[in-house]
Amino acid sequence: LLFVVPQQGALRIVTELGVLDVAPNEIAVVPRNIRFAVNLLKADEPVRGYILEVFNGHYELPDLGPIGANGLANPQDFMYPVAHYQQDHGSGSTWTVVNKYHGSLWSAEQDHTPFDVVGWRGNYAPYKYDLARFCAVNSVTHDHPDPSIFTVLTCKSALPGTATADFAIFPPRWACAEHTFRPPYFHRNCMSEFMGLIKGAYEAKKGGFLPGGASLHSIGTPHGPDAASIEGASTARLEPVRVADGTMAFMFESSHMMKVHAWAMQTGVQEDYWKAWAGFQVNFKKPE
Amino acid sequence: LLFVVPQQGALRIVTELGVLDVAPNEIAVVPRNIRFAVNLLKADEPVRGYILEVFNGHYELPDLGPIGANGLANPQDFMYPVAHYQQDHGSGSTWTVVNKYHGSLWSAEQDHTPFDVVGWRGNYAPYKYDLARFCAVNSVTHDHPDPSIFTVLTCKSALPGTATADFAIFPPRWACAEHTFRPPYFHRNCMSEFMGLIKGAYEAKKGGFLPGGASLHSIGTPHGPDAASIEGASTARLEPVRVADGTMAFMFESSHMMKVHAWAMQTGVQEDYWKAWAGFQVNFKKPE
Amino acid sequence: LLFVVPQQGALRIVTELGVLDVAPNEIAVVPRNIRFAVNLLKADEPVRGYILEVFNGHYELPDLGPIGANGLANPQDFMYPVAHYQQDHGSGSTWTVVNKYHGSLWSAEQDHTPFDVVGWRGNYAPYKYDLARFCAVNSVTHDHPDPSIFTVLTCKSALPGTATADFAIFPPRWACAEHTFRPPYFHRNCMSEFMGLIKGAYEAKKGGFLPGGASLHSIGTPHGPDAASIEGASTARLEPVRVADGTMAFMFESSHMMKVHAWAMQTGVQEDYWKAWAGFQVNFKKPE
Amino acid sequence: LLFVVPQQGALRIVTELGVLDVAPNEIAVVPRNIRFAVNLLKADEPVRGYILEVFNGHYELPDLGPIGANGLANPQDFMYPVAHYQQDHGSGSTWTVVNKYHGSLWSAEQDHTPFDVVGWRGNYAPYKYDLARFCAVNSVTHDHPDPSIFTVLTCKSALPGTATADFAIFPPRWACAEHTFRPPYFHRNCMSEFMGLIKGAYEAKKGGFLPGGASLHSIGTPHGPDAASIEGASTARLEPVRVADGTMAFMFESSHMMKVHAWAMQTGVQEDYWKAWAGFQVNFKKPE
Amino acid sequence: LLFVVPQQGALRIVTELGVLDVAPNEIAVVPRNIRFAVNLLKADEPVRGYILEVFNGHYELPDLGPIGANGLANPQDFMYPVAHYQQDHGSGSTWTVVNKYHGSLWSAEQDHTPFDVVGWRGNYAPYKYDLARFCAVNSVTHDHPDPSIFTVLTCKSALPGTATADFAIFPPRWACAEHTFRPPYFHRNCMSEFMGLIKGAYEAKKGGFLPGGASLHSIGTPHGPDAASIEGASTARLEPVRVADGTMAFMFESSHMMKVHAWAMQTGVQEDYWKAWAGFQVNFKKPE
Amino acid sequence: LLFVVPQQGALRIVTELGVLDVAPNEIAVVPRNIRFAVNLLKADEPVRGYILEVFNGHYELPDLGPIGANGLANPQDFMYPVAHYQQDHGSGSTWTVVNKYHGSLWSAEQDHTPFDVVGWRGNYAPYKYDLARFCAVNSVTHDHPDPSIFTVLTCKSALPGTATADFAIFPPRWACAEHTFRPPYFHRNCMSEFMGLIKGAYEAKKGGFLPGGASLHSIGTPHGPDAASIEGASTARLEPVRVADGTMAFMFESSHMMKVHAWAMQTGVQEDYWKAWAGFQVNFKKPE
């Protein structure tokens, strides 16, 4: 079960059930056991993005509770593939099908295309979603809700109340909450927070977090804004303002610990990330 | 189980478990089988308000879903009574206790106060809530969420997904949703909508709906804004604006049909209410 | 919430959400609070049928359990209405809308059509279903399953495991179960059984039960085949045979008691129905 | 928790709670923590069979859904052991008890029999079931239901809707479905399919799959009938016919991946199994 | 669904499914739609008792929670009827069968016995239970648990957490709780409490509550011991003592209001029951 | 998520959310992701105890079932920490924070105290509980309930009905059950039983099990009292007696297998524990 977040360059995902063209600011999900090929939509355009694989369960929309029948990601905005039938049987071409079993990749060759499904019925199929269609809700009075309010899709685990993976986004929106601290506050999470940036500059970390980059805050690791952001947000006059225009940051959250690949440890770690949290003042004085 | 919404003048609700002073813009709930007396907080102040009685179940906070651990009415804002012990036994005074059984009222006299409880423990007790503490959430992007997003308390029925009674409010807040029609749109409800106004002018019906008044739209009855409001909201430039400042409208919703008392039918019905919905234009022309 | 079973003559059900043409051997469901008009599809054809109204809940497909993802009534065979927009506003024609509240009918007149909905989205809509598409399953070895195996739609009550109403049919099919008594055996039901016949002759009661007729076996009333049927089915050689070709009987089952209307009591009751169960032999002899 | 499927030769399973004699076409389940010994019922008869061990949960009957109160495997057909008490204490004989902890086997010796339980009460006990008593249901109209319709017992996993293990059989029965392809169609499964054959020739693979053999189709591996079967079943006239008389194939399904033991890889793999799926024609031609 | 509590004289309940002999200190349940006759076990012995009818649901054992797999009423102590077949067909005798529909009784005559069932299978059958087999649990340290700890059977309503009817008993047992008030304390109940006495003297009301009598404390009505009992239990040294030896009191609890029949109002009401609660001292003095 | 059972010497657990002083006969729970330091309450007092770590879920009170609203461990007896604010920022002291990720310990140094939280709100916090406040219930008639009746807290696993860990105690109490065998009977458990002793002598094993010691009976391992205890309890006259005065034994139960650390295997295993179960007589003679 692959969750695909293109960040640069559009993809053409050909599957047995049809074709999905997926551009940055869209996401795609390919279910287990569906054969697919990922092509570049434009042959000379470099592509880059994020992929999350889960080994159990399926993504579903969160139960909206009092939000009601509409809001966040709406069912009607998810798109199934465009019909596609490939006629290539015994023409001499060779196809390699790669499967993953027990954590290993296996391949087999065949002399005909796997993309020759004439028709299908059901709802176990790849789909895509345009993140611009997300209807974000948030406080229109006071206080600062939990980031779960930005959940697009969730893959529940077997333990009620916990998720194998959540996908949340921080889309362009109005911020109008009063009597509160508007940026993401300091917190620790009971889940791993893997964050990526599709475009623009993330609202809570203007520097050092570039499109195509990623941050990982493991379970229980405290994190939050830097000293300047805290000073600014604590003194600003709170009128309605636009937030995140021109950007799209997202988060993969998981109740599992995540391991960082050796390749990433060698080439890309920001060694002085911790310095982002230097320079805080102590504002409270213990009464004598 | 009484749900009390004072609209004019503050009440002192004396119960076996203590005293609640409840003013307009607050609500109080008195559970079944608790003896109570309702006094005027100020002897010469006229009082008026709304009361809802349900015969089964209890009020609870809605499960917030993706809204998370905080938002709407927060548990810490509900207040239990102030401790109170009355010493009046055998002094010659007489107390009348009124009970309701099988829809009838029964009374008994006793020579001592019922409000002589020295201490108690548990959570089956009266409580009050200040509506100004409600943290409203709403769209900060586009679209117009269902009014369930304003739910304060709900009393579930035995049929999953339906409520014996919901209590919702329309508090002062920011409206910043774009690409939408902001006023309450035309709709029919699968529940009865009993609406009241505690103060100010209701955002969706400026005239004819006064504080202390009420409207009832029975199950399935279509209703919505008048022609001028539609014209206005359809052409307005949608910037963030304050909504409902200085007012507090509320709604009792129920999956039961409600009957109007004969007294109300005789003295107070607005006979020409239907005219509020005159003057609409047909904006669509069927293609030939 | 109306459940419509045309038995003779086709209907054109015009609703705010479009038009459904429903012929005998099809059924239609019109949800609460949707305005509709029922017309004859052919002006000079007499029509007749059965209607069931429930006051709570919605019809849904039964959870199939081990039957799997397909079988009985399949979701893809239910049809939403054909789009329809009526242009009749201020032309001088008069429309009467009838509503049912608190068990009484109320009417209102208006000078424009209610069937002027330009578009809609959602799944709360009228639908129809062709009973010929029902995929019946049954024993292909031995024994005689419960008639719940023929359930088309169910409207659950608040008490888990019981239904306000079930709709079941007895369609044309193969009977191939061996080592069993194939006709409906003698039984009492914990629900009311209201049975109707759309066409042909019902397999378990060849005479006295005509198309358009109905039988009602109240909760706990024993019933079953007549003596001749028992004798026949007990001695027949059990090879695969076609059952119910050319007929379509159905059952409304309800965990509520049903009352028979005075009109029906006066005009149509088969007074000697009980004689259908005369003439049984005692086949068991108590050992001394 | 052992699931035992004798294929050749009968077993006498002696347990603390009594004795089960289990012959081919029967299955037995021995719960965790019950001491047992497996003997040959006839000393000179070779025995062979299949065993499935699960490490969590218990087997239960599937919830039948609309099938009702009877059907598939009926509760009354499961048999608890015959009472058995062994008197052998201090007679000089030695007993070795083997336990499995953390995946390893441990043994202990004692000078008295473990099979000296005088009486017991409860339902945590070994049991057996005769597969000939299975009441198969299937389509008696059209279409081809999922093989879950043949489920005998299921051991649910912690993830709702998935099973640690299912046990299904393909018993002798009537096939009378019309307008369909009757053999097992081509499919991929979200579970591992381990198939065995107790006797006769499996309906969907007449050659190469002998009694005592096994096939394993891992999660997501497509499989189905051979080209000749497809040709035949696509053109046959569909009248009621007996299927699987004289055979009994079964399936262990699991949402876990299964590993094949090295011994099996060395001695028994059918290297050219894939050739069963050669020779298919392309029957669809893409429109120009 | 009848719940029968004989108080004086034994009954022979003949049913289609067999015979139950039920003596005082036993209870019997006859499910809906089963035909039965109640005879005297000894023709010249007067009989008397209590009957409770519920119109929905079934009695079940409460989920024991941490009490575990055994305790309170154990499943193995419920007894199904003794097999019984009556041979009386066409002998000239007449049988009258009485049914209850819509709250009225209807009768029909037939010339053969209804008690001629040769055999049956299932668990929808009458049963009886000997109250002496109830395994009561209670505090063996301190505090005074809720009377729900004495629940024998419960008939759940559709509203989770509430019961249409509970049956509880107060059997002979040890009382050894310390640091507590041992008699039933003063309380109001969210259910109606209908109490009866099968034999002996009820522990909490020695006088005025005779075997065969009944007390009814409606929902919300406060009740408790008299002044002398309070004085005694408040000063007693709390050593283990036997409670209720030689008696058996029981309670029907219901979340419904109960009406008292006119006959009972005329002949048997204890008019001065309220005086049982006279003479209490005020033991608390409000601090100045 | 740490579960702490001090056995000798009191601890001062300093956490971000305040201070808990925990003495023997109390337990403390520190949730995941809360920083804490464990100090000796008295600097020169040796301390010793038991710790259980679980990697998923949270401890909760068991659903009491018919025990009602009170009993076992009561919610009001759990104590949150005493408020605590430490002022130590930039004073030159160094703090080392140790985290556990992926089974390894990681440390970081900082120049200010982590215990400088000024205030907090919520219920995700450390807590302690005094085992002397446990209200044990047990049979007050006959039979011997399951030890689950002594459950203090449970941490549920994802598989319904099973627990990652249960914490149960065997507190001082009255034993008054009759017609039964009062000591822990011989049994095998579907969970691992890790038992510890806080003080005194455990009722079921007077010798060889000292305070601070531990026993482990893995899943499925039979265990019970020794021959002398069986002889004694089988012949004793069963009057109410005090049990476990002056002691406090407890049990960690888990549906997981537990491994014994190499250090424990080398230094502390009681090699002849099995001899505790020698000398039993065979009391049953098989009928000829």
CSV table of N, CA and C in Angstrom, one decimal, chain E residues 40-126:
chain,number,residue,atom,x,y,z
E,40,LEU,N,-50.9,-27.1,39.0
E,40,LEU,CA,-50.4,-27.3,40.4
E,40,LEU,C,-49.7,-28.6,40.5
E,41,LEU,N,-48.5,-28.6,41.2
E,41,LEU,CA,-47.8,-29.8,41.3
E,41,LEU,C,-48.5,-30.7,42.3
E,42,LYS,N,-49.1,-30.1,43.3
E,42,LYS,CA,-49.9,-30.9,44.2
E,42,LYS,C,-51.3,-30.2,44.2
E,43,ALA,N,-52.3,-31.1,43.9
E,43,ALA,CA,-53.6,-30.5,43.5
E,43,ALA,C,-54.2,-29.7,44.7
E,44,ASP,N,-53.9,-30.0,45.9
E,44,ASP,CA,-54.6,-29.4,47.0
E,44,ASP,C,-53.7,-28.3,47.7
E,45,GLU,N,-52.6,-28.0,47.1
E,45,GLU,CA,-51.7,-27.0,47.7
E,45,GLU,C,-52.0,-25.6,47.1
E,46,PRO,N,-52.3,-24.6,48.0
E,46,PRO,CA,-52.4,-23.3,47.4
E,46,PRO,C,-51.1,-22.8,46.8
E,47,VAL,N,-51.2,-22.0,45.8
E,47,VAL,CA,-50.0,-21.5,45.2
E,47,VAL,C,-50.1,-19.9,45.0
E,48,ARG,N,-49.0,-19.3,45.0
E,48,ARG,CA,-48.9,-17.8,45.0
E,48,ARG,C,-47.6,-17.5,44.5
E,49,GLY,N,-47.4,-16.3,43.9
E,49,GLY,CA,-46.1,-15.9,43.4
E,49,GLY,C,-46.1,-14.6,42.7
E,50,TYR,N,-45.0,-14.4,42.0
E,50,TYR,CA,-44.8,-13.1,41.2
E,50,TYR,C,-44.6,-13.4,39.8
E,51,ILE,N,-45.1,-12.6,38.9
E,51,ILE,CA,-44.8,-12.7,37.5
E,51,ILE,C,-44.4,-11.4,36.9
E,52,LEU,N,-43.4,-11.4,36.0
E,52,LEU,CA,-43.0,-10.2,35.3
E,52,LEU,C,-43.0,-10.5,33.8
E,53,GLU,N,-43.7,-9.6,33.1
E,53,GLU,CA,-43.7,-9.8,31.6
E,53,GLU,C,-42.9,-8.6,31.0
E,54,VAL,N,-42.1,-8.9,30.1
E,54,VAL,CA,-41.4,-7.9,29.3
E,54,VAL,C,-41.8,-8.1,27.8
E,55,PHE,N,-41.8,-7.0,27.1
E,55,PHE,CA,-42.3,-7.0,25.7
E,55,PHE,C,-41.2,-7.0,24.7
E,56,ASN,N,-40.0,-7.0,25.1
E,56,ASN,CA,-38.9,-6.9,24.1
E,56,ASN,C,-37.7,-7.5,24.8
E,57,GLY,N,-36.8,-8.0,24.0
E,57,GLY,CA,-35.5,-8.5,24.5
E,57,GLY,C,-35.6,-9.8,25.1
E,58,HIS,N,-34.5,-10.3,25.7
E,58,HIS,CA,-34.4,-11.6,26.3
E,58,HIS,C,-33.6,-11.4,27.6
E,59,TYR,N,-33.8,-12.3,28.5
E,59,TYR,CA,-32.9,-12.3,29.7
E,59,TYR,C,-31.6,-13.0,29.4
E,60,GLU,N,-30.5,-12.4,30.0
E,60,GLU,CA,-29.2,-12.9,29.8
E,60,GLU,C,-28.4,-12.8,31.1
E,61,LEU,N,-27.4,-13.5,31.2
E,61,LEU,CA,-26.5,-13.3,32.4
E,61,LEU,C,-25.7,-12.0,32.2
E,62,PRO,N,-25.5,-11.3,33.3
E,62,PRO,CA,-24.6,-10.1,33.1
E,62,PRO,C,-23.2,-10.5,32.8
E,63,ASP,N,-22.6,-9.6,32.0
E,63,ASP,CA,-21.1,-9.8,31.8
E,63,ASP,C,-20.4,-9.6,33.1
E,64,LEU,N,-19.7,-10.6,33.5
E,64,LEU,CA,-19.1,-10.6,34.9
E,64,LEU,C,-18.0,-9.6,35.1
E,65,GLY,N,-17.4,-9.1,34.0
E,65,GLY,CA,-16.2,-8.2,34.2
E,65,GLY,C,-15.1,-8.9,35.0
E,66,PRO,N,-14.5,-8.2,35.9
E,66,PRO,CA,-13.4,-8.8,36.7
E,66,PRO,C,-13.8,-10.0,37.5
E,67,ILE,N,-15.1,-10.2,37.8
E,67,ILE,CA,-15.5,-11.4,38.5
E,67,ILE,C,-15.0,-12.7,37.9
E,68,GLY,N,-14.8,-12.6,36.5
E,68,GLY,CA,-14.2,-13.7,35.8
E,68,GLY,C,-15.2,-14.7,35.1
E,69,ALA,N,-14.8,-15.9,35.1
E,69,ALA,CA,-15.5,-16.9,34.3
E,69,ALA,C,-16.6,-17.6,35.1
E,70,ASN,N,-16.6,-17.4,36.4
E,70,ASN,CA,-17.6,-18.0,37.3
E,70,ASN,C,-18.0,-17.1,38.3
E,71,GLY,N,-19.2,-17.3,38.8
E,71,GLY,CA,-19.7,-16.4,39.9
E,71,GLY,C,-21.1,-15.9,39.6
E,72,LEU,N,-21.8,-15.4,40.6
E,72,LEU,CA,-23.2,-15.0,40.5
E,72,LEU,C,-24.0,-16.3,40.0
E,73,ALA,N,-24.9,-16.1,39.0
E,73,ALA,CA,-25.6,-17.3,38.5
E,73,ALA,C,-24.7,-17.9,37.4
E,74,ASN,N,-24.4,-19.2,37.6
E,74,ASN,CA,-23.5,-19.9,36.6
E,74,ASN,C,-24.4,-20.5,35.5
E,75,PRO,N,-23.9,-20.5,34.3
E,75,PRO,CA,-24.7,-21.0,33.2
E,75,PRO,C,-25.1,-22.5,33.4
E,76,GLN,N,-24.2,-23.3,34.0
E,76,GLN,CA,-24.5,-24.7,34.1
E,76,GLN,C,-25.6,-25.0,35.1
E,77,ASP,N,-26.1,-24.0,35.8
E,77,ASP,CA,-27.2,-24.3,36.8
E,77,ASP,C,-28.6,-24.0,36.3
E,78,PHE,N,-28.6,-23.5,35.0
E,78,PHE,CA,-30.0,-23.3,34.4
E,78,PHE,C,-30.4,-24.6,33.8
E,79,MET,N,-31.7,-25.0,34.0
E,79,MET,CA,-32.1,-26.3,33.6
E,79,MET,C,-33.2,-26.2,32.5
E,80,TYR,N,-33.0,-26.9,31.4
E,80,TYR,CA,-34.1,-27.0,30.4
E,80,TYR,C,-35.1,-28.0,30.8
E,81,PRO,N,-36.3,-28.0,30.1
E,81,PRO,CA,-37.3,-28.9,30.6
E,81,PRO,C,-37.0,-30.4,30.4
E,82,VAL,N,-37.7,-31.2,31.1
E,82,VAL,CA,-37.7,-32.7,30.9
E,82,VAL,C,-38.6,-33.0,29.7
E,83,ALA,N,-38.1,-33.9,28.9
E,83,ALA,CA,-38.8,-34.3,27.7
E,83,ALA,C,-40.2,-34.8,28.0
E,84,HIS,N,-41.1,-34.5,27.1
E,84,HIS,CA,-42.6,-34.8,27.4
E,84,HIS,C,-43.3,-34.8,26.1
E,85,TYR,N,-44.0,-35.9,25.8
E,85,TYR,CA,-44.8,-36.0,24.6
E,85,TYR,C,-46.2,-36.4,25.1
E,86,GLN,N,-47.2,-35.7,24.6
E,86,GLN,CA,-48.6,-36.0,25.0
E,86,GLN,C,-49.3,-36.6,23.8
E,87,GLN,N,-50.0,-37.7,24.0
E,87,GLN,CA,-50.7,-38.3,22.9
E,87,GLN,C,-52.2,-38.1,23.1
E,88,ASP,N,-52.8,-37.1,22.5
E,88,ASP,CA,-54.2,-36.8,22.6
E,88,ASP,C,-54.7,-36.1,21.4
E,89,HIS,N,-55.0,-36.8,20.4
E,89,HIS,CA,-55.5,-36.3,19.1
E,89,HIS,C,-56.8,-36.9,18.7
E,90,GLY,N,-57.8,-36.1,18.6
E,90,GLY,CA,-59.1,-36.6,18.1
E,90,GLY,C,-59.8,-37.5,19.1
E,91,SER,N,-59.4,-37.4,20.4
E,91,SER,CA,-60.0,-38.3,21.4
E,91,SER,C,-61.3,-37.7,21.9
E,92,GLY,N,-61.6,-36.5,21.4
E,92,GLY,CA,-62.8,-35.8,21.9
E,92,GLY,C,-62.6,-34.7,22.9
E,93,SER,N,-61.4,-34.7,23.4
E,93,SER,CA,-61.1,-33.6,24.4
E,93,SER,C,-60.9,-32.3,23.6
E,94,THR,N,-61.1,-31.2,24.3
E,94,THR,CA,-61.0,-29.9,23.7
E,94,THR,C,-59.9,-29.1,24.4
E,95,TRP,N,-59.1,-28.3,23.6
E,95,TRP,CA,-58.0,-27.5,24.1
E,95,TRP,C,-58.2,-26.1,23.7
E,96,THR,N,-58.0,-25.2,24.7
E,96,THR,CA,-58.2,-23.8,24.4
E,96,THR,C,-56.8,-23.1,24.5
E,97,VAL,N,-56.4,-22.5,23.4
E,97,VAL,CA,-55.1,-21.8,23.4
E,97,VAL,C,-55.4,-20.3,23.5
E,98,VAL,N,-54.8,-19.7,24.4
E,98,VAL,CA,-54.9,-18.2,24.6
E,98,VAL,C,-53.7,-17.5,24.2
E,99,ASN,N,-53.9,-16.5,23.3
E,99,ASN,CA,-52.7,-15.7,22.9
E,99,ASN,C,-52.9,-14.2,23.3
E,100,LYS,N,-51.9,-13.5,23.4
E,100,LYS,CA,-51.9,-12.1,23.7
E,100,LYS,C,-51.4,-11.3,22.5
E,101,TYR,N,-52.3,-10.5,21.9
E,101,TYR,CA,-51.9,-9.6,20.8
E,101,TYR,C,-52.3,-8.2,21.1
E,102,HIS,N,-51.5,-7.2,20.9
E,102,HIS,CA,-51.8,-5.8,21.0
E,102,HIS,C,-52.5,-5.6,22.4
E,103,GLY,N,-52.0,-6.3,23.4
E,103,GLY,CA,-52.5,-6.1,24.8
E,103,GLY,C,-53.8,-6.8,25.1
E,104,SER,N,-54.4,-7.5,24.2
E,104,SER,CA,-55.6,-8.2,24.5
E,104,SER,C,-55.4,-9.7,24.4
E,105,LEU,N,-56.3,-10.4,25.1
E,105,LEU,CA,-56.2,-11.9,25.1
E,105,LEU,C,-57.2,-12.4,24.1
E,106,TRP,N,-56.7,-13.4,23.3
E,106,TRP,CA,-57.6,-14.0,22.3
E,106,TRP,C,-57.5,-15.5,22.5
E,107,SER,N,-58.6,-16.2,22.2
E,107,SER,CA,-58.6,-17.7,22.4
E,107,SER,C,-59.0,-18.4,21.2
E,108,ALA,N,-58.5,-19.6,21.1
E,108,ALA,CA,-59.0,-20.5,20.0
E,108,ALA,C,-59.1,-21.9,20.6
E,109,GLU,N,-60.0,-22.7,20.0
E,109,GLU,CA,-60.2,-24.1,20.5
E,109,GLU,C,-59.6,-25.1,19.5
E,110,GLN,N,-59.1,-26.2,19.9
E,110,GLN,CA,-58.7,-27.2,19.0
E,110,GLN,C,-58.9,-28.6,19.7
E,111,ASP,N,-59.0,-29.6,18.8
E,111,ASP,CA,-59.4,-30.9,19.3
E,111,ASP,C,-58.2,-31.8,19.6
E,112,HIS,N,-57.0,-31.2,19.7
E,112,HIS,CA,-55.8,-32.1,20.0
E,112,HIS,C,-54.9,-31.2,20.9
E,113,THR,N,-54.1,-31.9,21.5
E,113,THR,CA,-53.1,-31.3,22.5
E,113,THR,C,-52.1,-30.5,21.8
E,114,PRO,N,-51.7,-29.3,22.3
E,114,PRO,CA,-50.5,-28.6,21.7
E,114,PRO,C,-49.2,-29.2,22.2
E,115,PHE,N,-49.2,-30.1,23.1
E,115,PHE,CA,-48.0,-30.6,23.8
E,115,PHE,C,-47.6,-31.9,23.2
E,116,ASP,N,-47.5,-31.9,21.8
E,116,ASP,CA,-47.2,-33.1,21.1
E,116,ASP,C,-45.9,-33.0,20.3
E,117,VAL,N,-45.0,-32.2,20.8
E,117,VAL,CA,-43.7,-32.0,20.1
E,117,VAL,C,-42.8,-33.2,20.4
E,118,VAL,N,-42.4,-33.9,19.3
E,118,VAL,CA,-41.6,-35.2,19.5
E,118,VAL,C,-40.2,-34.9,19.9
E,119,GLY,N,-39.6,-33.8,19.3
E,119,GLY,CA,-38.2,-33.5,19.6
E,119,GLY,C,-37.9,-32.1,19.2
E,120,TRP,N,-36.9,-31.6,19.7
E,120,TRP,CA,-36.5,-30.2,19.3
E,120,TRP,C,-35.0,-30.0,19.5
E,121,ARG,N,-34.5,-29.0,18.9
E,121,ARG,CA,-33.1,-28.6,19.0
E,121,ARG,C,-33.0,-27.1,19.1
E,122,GLY,N,-32.0,-26.6,19.9
E,122,GLY,CA,-31.9,-25.1,19.9
E,122,GLY,C,-31.7,-24.7,21.3
E,123,ASN,N,-31.7,-23.4,21.5
E,123,ASN,CA,-31.6,-22.8,22.9
E,123,ASN,C,-32.7,-21.8,23.2
E,124,TYR,N,-33.7,-21.7,22.3
E,124,TYR,CA,-34.9,-20.8,22.6
E,124,TYR,C,-35.9,-21.7,23.3
E,125,ALA,N,-35.8,-21.8,24.6
E,125,ALA,CA,-36.6,-22.7,25.4
E,125,ALA,C,-36.8,-22.2,26.8
E,126,PRO,N,-37.9,-22.7,27.4
E,126,PRO,CA,-38.1,-22.4,28.8
E,126,PRO,C,-36.9,-22.9,29.7
